[in-house]
mmCIF file of C-alpha atoms and ligand atoms in Angstrom:
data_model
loop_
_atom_site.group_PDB
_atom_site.id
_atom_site.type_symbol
_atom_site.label_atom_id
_atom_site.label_comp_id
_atom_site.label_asym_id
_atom_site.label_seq_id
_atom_site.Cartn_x
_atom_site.Cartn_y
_atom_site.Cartn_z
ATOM 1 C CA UNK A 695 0.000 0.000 0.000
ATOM 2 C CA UNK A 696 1.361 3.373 -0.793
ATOM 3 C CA UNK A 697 -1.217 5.369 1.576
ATOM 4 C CA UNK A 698 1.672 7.030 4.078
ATOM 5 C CA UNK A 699 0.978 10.834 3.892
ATOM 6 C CA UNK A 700 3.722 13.131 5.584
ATOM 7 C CA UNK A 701 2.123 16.757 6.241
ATOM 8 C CA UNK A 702 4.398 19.578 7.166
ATOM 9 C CA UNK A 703 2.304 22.196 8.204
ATOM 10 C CA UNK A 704 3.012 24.733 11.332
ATOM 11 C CA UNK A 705 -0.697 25.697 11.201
ATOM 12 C CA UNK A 706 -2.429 23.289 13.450
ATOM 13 C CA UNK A 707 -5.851 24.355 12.530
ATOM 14 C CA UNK A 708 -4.801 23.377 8.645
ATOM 15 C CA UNK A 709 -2.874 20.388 9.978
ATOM 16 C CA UNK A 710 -5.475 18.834 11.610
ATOM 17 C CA UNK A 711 -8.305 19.372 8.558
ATOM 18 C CA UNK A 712 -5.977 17.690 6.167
ATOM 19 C CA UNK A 713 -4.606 14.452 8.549
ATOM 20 C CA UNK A 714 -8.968 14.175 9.061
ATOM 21 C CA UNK A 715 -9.727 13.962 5.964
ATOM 22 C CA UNK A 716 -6.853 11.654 4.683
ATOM 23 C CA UNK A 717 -7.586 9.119 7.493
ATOM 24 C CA UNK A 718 -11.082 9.280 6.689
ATOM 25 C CA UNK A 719 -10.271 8.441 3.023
ATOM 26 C CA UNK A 720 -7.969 5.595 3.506
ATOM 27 C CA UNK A 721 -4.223 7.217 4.046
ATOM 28 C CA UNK A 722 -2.162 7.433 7.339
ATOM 29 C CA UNK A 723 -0.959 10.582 7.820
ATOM 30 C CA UNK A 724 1.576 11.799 9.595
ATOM 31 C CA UNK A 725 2.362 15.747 10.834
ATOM 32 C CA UNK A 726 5.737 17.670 11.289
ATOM 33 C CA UNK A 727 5.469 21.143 12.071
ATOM 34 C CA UNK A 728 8.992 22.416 11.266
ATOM 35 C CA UNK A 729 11.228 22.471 8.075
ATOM 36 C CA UNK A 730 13.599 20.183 9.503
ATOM 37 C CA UNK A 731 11.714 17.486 10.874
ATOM 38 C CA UNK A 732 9.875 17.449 7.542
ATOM 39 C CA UNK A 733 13.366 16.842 5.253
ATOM 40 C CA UNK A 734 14.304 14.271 7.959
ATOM 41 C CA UNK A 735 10.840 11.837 7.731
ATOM 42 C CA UNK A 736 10.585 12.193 3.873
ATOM 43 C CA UNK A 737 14.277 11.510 3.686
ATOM 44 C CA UNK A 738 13.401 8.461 5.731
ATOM 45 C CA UNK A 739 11.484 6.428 3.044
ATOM 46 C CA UNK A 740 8.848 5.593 5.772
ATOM 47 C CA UNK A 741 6.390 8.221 3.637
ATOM 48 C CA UNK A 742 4.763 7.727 0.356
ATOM 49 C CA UNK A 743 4.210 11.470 -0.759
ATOM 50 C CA UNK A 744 4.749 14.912 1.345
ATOM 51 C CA UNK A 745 2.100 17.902 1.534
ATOM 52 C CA UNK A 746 4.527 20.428 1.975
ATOM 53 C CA UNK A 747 3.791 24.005 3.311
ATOM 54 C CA UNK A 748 6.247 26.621 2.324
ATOM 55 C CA UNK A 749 5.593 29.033 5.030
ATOM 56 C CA UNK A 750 7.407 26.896 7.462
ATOM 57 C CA UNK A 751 9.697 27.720 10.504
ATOM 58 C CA UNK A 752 13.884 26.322 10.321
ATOM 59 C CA UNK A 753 13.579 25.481 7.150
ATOM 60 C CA UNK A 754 10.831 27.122 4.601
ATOM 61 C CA UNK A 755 9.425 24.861 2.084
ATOM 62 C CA UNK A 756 11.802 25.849 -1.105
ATOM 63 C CA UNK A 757 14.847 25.003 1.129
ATOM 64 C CA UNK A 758 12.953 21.356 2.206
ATOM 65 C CA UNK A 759 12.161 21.366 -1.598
ATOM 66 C CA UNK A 760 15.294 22.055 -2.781
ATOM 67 C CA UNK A 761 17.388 19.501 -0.101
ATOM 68 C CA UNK A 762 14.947 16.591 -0.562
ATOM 69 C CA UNK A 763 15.653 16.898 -4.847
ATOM 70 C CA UNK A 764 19.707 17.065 -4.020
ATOM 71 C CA UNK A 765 19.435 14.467 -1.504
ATOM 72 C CA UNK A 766 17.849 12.337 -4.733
ATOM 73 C CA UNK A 767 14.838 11.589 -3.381
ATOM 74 C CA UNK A 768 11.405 11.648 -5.672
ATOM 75 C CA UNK A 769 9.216 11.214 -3.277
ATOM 76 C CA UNK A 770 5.908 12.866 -4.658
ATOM 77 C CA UNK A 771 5.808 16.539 -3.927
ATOM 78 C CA UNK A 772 2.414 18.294 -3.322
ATOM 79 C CA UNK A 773 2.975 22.042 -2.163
ATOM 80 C CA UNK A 774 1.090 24.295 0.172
ATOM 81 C CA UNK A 775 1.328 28.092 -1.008
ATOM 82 C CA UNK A 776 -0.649 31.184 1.094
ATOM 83 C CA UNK A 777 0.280 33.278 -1.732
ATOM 84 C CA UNK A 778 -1.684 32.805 -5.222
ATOM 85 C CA UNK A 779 1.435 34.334 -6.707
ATOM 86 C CA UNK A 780 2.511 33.098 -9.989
ATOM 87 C CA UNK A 781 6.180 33.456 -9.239
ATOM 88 C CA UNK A 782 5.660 31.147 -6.291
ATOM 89 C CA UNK A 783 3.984 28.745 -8.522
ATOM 90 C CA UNK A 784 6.794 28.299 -11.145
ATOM 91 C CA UNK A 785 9.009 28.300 -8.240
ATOM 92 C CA UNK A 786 7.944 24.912 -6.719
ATOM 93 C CA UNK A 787 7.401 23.348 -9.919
ATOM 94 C CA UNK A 788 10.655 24.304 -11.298
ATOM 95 C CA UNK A 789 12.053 23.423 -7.661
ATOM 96 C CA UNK A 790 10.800 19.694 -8.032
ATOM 97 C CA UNK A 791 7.306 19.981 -6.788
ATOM 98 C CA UNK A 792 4.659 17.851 -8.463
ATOM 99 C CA UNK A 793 1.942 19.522 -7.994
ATOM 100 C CA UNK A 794 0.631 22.580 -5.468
ATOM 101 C CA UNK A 795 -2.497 23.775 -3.973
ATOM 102 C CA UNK A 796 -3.154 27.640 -3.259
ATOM 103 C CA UNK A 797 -4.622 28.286 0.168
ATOM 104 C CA UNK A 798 -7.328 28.662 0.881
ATOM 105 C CA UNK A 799 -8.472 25.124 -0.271
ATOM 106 C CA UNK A 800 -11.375 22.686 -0.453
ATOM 107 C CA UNK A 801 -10.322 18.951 0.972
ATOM 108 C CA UNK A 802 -11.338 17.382 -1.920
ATOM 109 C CA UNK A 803 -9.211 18.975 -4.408
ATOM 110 C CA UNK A 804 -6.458 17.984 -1.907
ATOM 111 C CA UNK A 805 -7.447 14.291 -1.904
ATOM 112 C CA UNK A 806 -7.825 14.628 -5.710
ATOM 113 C CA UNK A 807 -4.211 15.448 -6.147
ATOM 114 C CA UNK A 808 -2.536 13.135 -3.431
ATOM 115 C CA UNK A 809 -4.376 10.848 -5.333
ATOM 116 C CA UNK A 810 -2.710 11.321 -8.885
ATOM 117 C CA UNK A 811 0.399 11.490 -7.469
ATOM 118 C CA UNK A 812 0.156 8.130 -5.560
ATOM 119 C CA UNK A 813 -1.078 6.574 -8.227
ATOM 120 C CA UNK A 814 -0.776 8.255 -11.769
ATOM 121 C CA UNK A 815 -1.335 5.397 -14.003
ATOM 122 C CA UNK A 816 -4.668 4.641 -12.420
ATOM 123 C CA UNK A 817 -5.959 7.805 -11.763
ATOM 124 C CA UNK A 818 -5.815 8.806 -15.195
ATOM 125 C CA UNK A 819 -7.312 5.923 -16.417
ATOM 126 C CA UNK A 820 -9.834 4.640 -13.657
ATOM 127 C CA UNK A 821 -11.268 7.955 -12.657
ATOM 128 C CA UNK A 822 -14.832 8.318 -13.762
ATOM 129 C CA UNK A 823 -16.346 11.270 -14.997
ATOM 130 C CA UNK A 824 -20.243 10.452 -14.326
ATOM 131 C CA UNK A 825 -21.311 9.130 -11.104
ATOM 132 C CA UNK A 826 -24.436 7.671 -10.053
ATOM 133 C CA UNK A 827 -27.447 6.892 -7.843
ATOM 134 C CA UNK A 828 -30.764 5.479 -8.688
ATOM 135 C CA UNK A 829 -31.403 7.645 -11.512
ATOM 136 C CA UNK A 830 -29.261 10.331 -10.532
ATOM 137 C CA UNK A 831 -26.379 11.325 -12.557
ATOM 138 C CA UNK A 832 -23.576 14.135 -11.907
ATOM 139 C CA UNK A 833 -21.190 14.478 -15.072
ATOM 140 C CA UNK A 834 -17.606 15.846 -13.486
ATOM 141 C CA UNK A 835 -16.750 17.010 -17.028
ATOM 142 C CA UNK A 836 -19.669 19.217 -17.840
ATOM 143 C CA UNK A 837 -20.280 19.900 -13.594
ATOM 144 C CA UNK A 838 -24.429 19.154 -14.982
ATOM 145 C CA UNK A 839 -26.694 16.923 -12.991
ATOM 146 C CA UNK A 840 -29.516 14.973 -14.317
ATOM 147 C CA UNK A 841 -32.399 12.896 -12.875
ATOM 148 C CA UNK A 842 -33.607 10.195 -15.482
ATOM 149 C CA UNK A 843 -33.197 12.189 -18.701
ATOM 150 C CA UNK A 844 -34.355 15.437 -16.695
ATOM 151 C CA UNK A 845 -31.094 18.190 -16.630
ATOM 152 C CA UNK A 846 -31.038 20.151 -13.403
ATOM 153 C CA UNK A 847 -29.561 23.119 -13.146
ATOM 154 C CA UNK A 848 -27.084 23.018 -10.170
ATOM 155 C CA UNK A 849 -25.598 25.702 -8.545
ATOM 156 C CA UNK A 850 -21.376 25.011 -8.190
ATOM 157 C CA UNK A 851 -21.541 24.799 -4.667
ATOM 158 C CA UNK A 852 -24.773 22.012 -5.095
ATOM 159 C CA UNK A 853 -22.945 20.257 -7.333
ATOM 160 C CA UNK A 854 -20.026 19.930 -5.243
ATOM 161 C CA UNK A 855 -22.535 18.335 -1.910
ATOM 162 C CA UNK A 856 -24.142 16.312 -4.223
ATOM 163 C CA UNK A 857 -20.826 14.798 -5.791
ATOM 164 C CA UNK A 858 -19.780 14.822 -2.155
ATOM 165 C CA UNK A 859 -22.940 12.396 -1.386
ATOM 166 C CA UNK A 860 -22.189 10.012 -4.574
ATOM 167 C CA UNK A 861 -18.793 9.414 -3.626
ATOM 168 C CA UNK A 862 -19.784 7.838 -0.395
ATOM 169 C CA UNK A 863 -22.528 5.984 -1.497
ATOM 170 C CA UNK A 864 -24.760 4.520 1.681
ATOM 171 C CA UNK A 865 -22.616 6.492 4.369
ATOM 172 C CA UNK A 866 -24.299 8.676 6.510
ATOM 173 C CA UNK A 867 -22.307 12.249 6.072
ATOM 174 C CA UNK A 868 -22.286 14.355 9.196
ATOM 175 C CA UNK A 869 -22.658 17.601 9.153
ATOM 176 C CA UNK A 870 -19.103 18.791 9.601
ATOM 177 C CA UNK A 871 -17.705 16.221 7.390
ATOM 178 C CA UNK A 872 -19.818 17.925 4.505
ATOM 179 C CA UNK A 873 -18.992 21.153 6.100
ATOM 180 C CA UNK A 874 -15.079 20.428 5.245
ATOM 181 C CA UNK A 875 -15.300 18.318 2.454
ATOM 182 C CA UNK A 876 -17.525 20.986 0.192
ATOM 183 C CA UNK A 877 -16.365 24.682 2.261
ATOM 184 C CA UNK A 878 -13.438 23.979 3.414
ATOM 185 C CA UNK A 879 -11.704 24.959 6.869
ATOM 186 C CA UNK A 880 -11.924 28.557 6.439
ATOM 187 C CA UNK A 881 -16.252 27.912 7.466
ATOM 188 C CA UNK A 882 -17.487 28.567 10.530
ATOM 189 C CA UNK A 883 -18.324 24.566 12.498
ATOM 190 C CA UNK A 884 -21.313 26.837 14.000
ATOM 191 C CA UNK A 885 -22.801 27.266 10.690
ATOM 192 C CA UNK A 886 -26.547 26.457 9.542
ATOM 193 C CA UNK A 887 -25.362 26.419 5.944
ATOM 194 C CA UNK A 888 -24.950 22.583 5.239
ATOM 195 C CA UNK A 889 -29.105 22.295 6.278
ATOM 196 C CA UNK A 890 -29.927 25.266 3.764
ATOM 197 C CA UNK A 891 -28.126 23.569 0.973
ATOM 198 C CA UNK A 892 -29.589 19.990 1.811
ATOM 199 C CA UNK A 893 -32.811 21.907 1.395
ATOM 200 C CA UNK A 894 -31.793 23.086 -1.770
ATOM 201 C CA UNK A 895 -30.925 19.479 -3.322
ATOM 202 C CA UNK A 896 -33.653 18.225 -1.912
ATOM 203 C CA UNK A 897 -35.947 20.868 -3.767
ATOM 204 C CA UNK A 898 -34.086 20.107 -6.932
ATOM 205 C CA UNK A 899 -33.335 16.555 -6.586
ATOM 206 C CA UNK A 900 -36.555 15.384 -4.614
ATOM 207 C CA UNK A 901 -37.049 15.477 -1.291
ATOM 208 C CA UNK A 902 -37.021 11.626 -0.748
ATOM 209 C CA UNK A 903 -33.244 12.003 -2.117
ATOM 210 C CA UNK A 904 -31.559 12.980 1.072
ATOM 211 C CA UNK A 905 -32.409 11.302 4.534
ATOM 212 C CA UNK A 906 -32.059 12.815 7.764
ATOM 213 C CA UNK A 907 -30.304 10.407 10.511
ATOM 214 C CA UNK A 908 -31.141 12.290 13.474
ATOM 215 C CA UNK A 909 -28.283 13.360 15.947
ATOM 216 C CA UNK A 910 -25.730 11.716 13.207
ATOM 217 C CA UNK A 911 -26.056 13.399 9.503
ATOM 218 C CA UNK A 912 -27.402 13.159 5.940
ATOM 219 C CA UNK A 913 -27.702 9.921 3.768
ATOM 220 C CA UNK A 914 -28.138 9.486 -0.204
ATOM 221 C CA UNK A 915 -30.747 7.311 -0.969
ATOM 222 C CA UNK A 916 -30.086 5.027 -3.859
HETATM 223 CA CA1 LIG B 2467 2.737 28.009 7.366
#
């Protein structure tokens, strides 16, 4: 299995949303909050792919970048950037980054990437790009939903709780796990706003669609 996910992060609050998510989806994660300590575990070939902040104290991210690539190691590479900068972007790629992510991020686009770069043959190939339930159908290419041969018109943010609902199929969802998986960390745990958008699938999807499993979360009925 190549599911051993080294995060360096100094943010705890990010920290913690990413190793969540990853253990939820199958990985075992693993946190360093420093520079150095990150160099030192992905150097130790006990980790399958590093999530690599730059922002990072003893050692920023370039410098773990740039030792881990002159230390020969090519151990998959996805980078962390606060700034949207395109100068920082062609930076880590042309420092020996495989990817990167600009904060602030959803999980899934994460999870998306860690996944390619674990696997690349079979991501490419295996991915699919129209999932389904019952007689509802979300196309990832066109982001359009339909029920039967019905199209309905999804909002991005619906799209992305529905997609978030046929990728789990039979799991009850809890509220926060929705809450991360389609807003992100930067959202308020307090917040009403996974209900209101249940309501609004369940307007345009049928109310039948979504179940509510009282004191644990939401289901997708088949
Ligand atoms: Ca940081």
């Amino acid at each position: 299995m190549t599911n051993r996910v080294l995060i360096a992060e100094d943010e705890h609050r990010i920290a913690s949303f990413v190793s969540k998510g990853l253990r939820s989806n199958g990985f075992i994660p693993t946190c360093v909050a420093d520079g150095q300590s990150a160099l030192e575990v992905a150097l130790s070939g006990e980790v399958d792919l590093l999530i690599l902040d730059i922002g990072l104290p003893d050692l920023d991210g370039f410098t773990v970048l740039r030792r881990l690539r002159g230390a020969g190691s090519r151990l998959p590479v996805v980078v962390l950037t606060a700034r949207d900068g395109v100068r920082d972007t062609v930076a880590v790629l042309e420092g020996g980054a495989d990817d990167y992510m600009s904060k602030p991020f959803r999980f899934e686009e994460l999870l998306a990437r860690v996944r390619l770069r674990l696997r690349p043959e079979r991501a490419a190939t295996a991915e699919p790009t129209v999932l389904r339930s019952g007689d509802l159908a979300l196309d990832l290419r066109t982001r359009r939903a339909h029920v039967g041969d019905r199209v309905v018109d999804l909002t991005a943010r619906e799209f992305v709780l529905a997609e978030t609902f046929l990728r789990h199929p039979g799991q009850v969802l809890a509220r926060e796990q929705l809450l991360s998986a389609v807003w992100g960390y930067d959202y308020d745990p307090g917040s009403n706003i996974v209900d209101v958008y249940i309501g609004y699938l369940r307007r345009k999807l049928g109310a039948a669609r979504i179940t509510t499993v009282r004191g644990m979360g939401y289901r997708l009925e088949g």
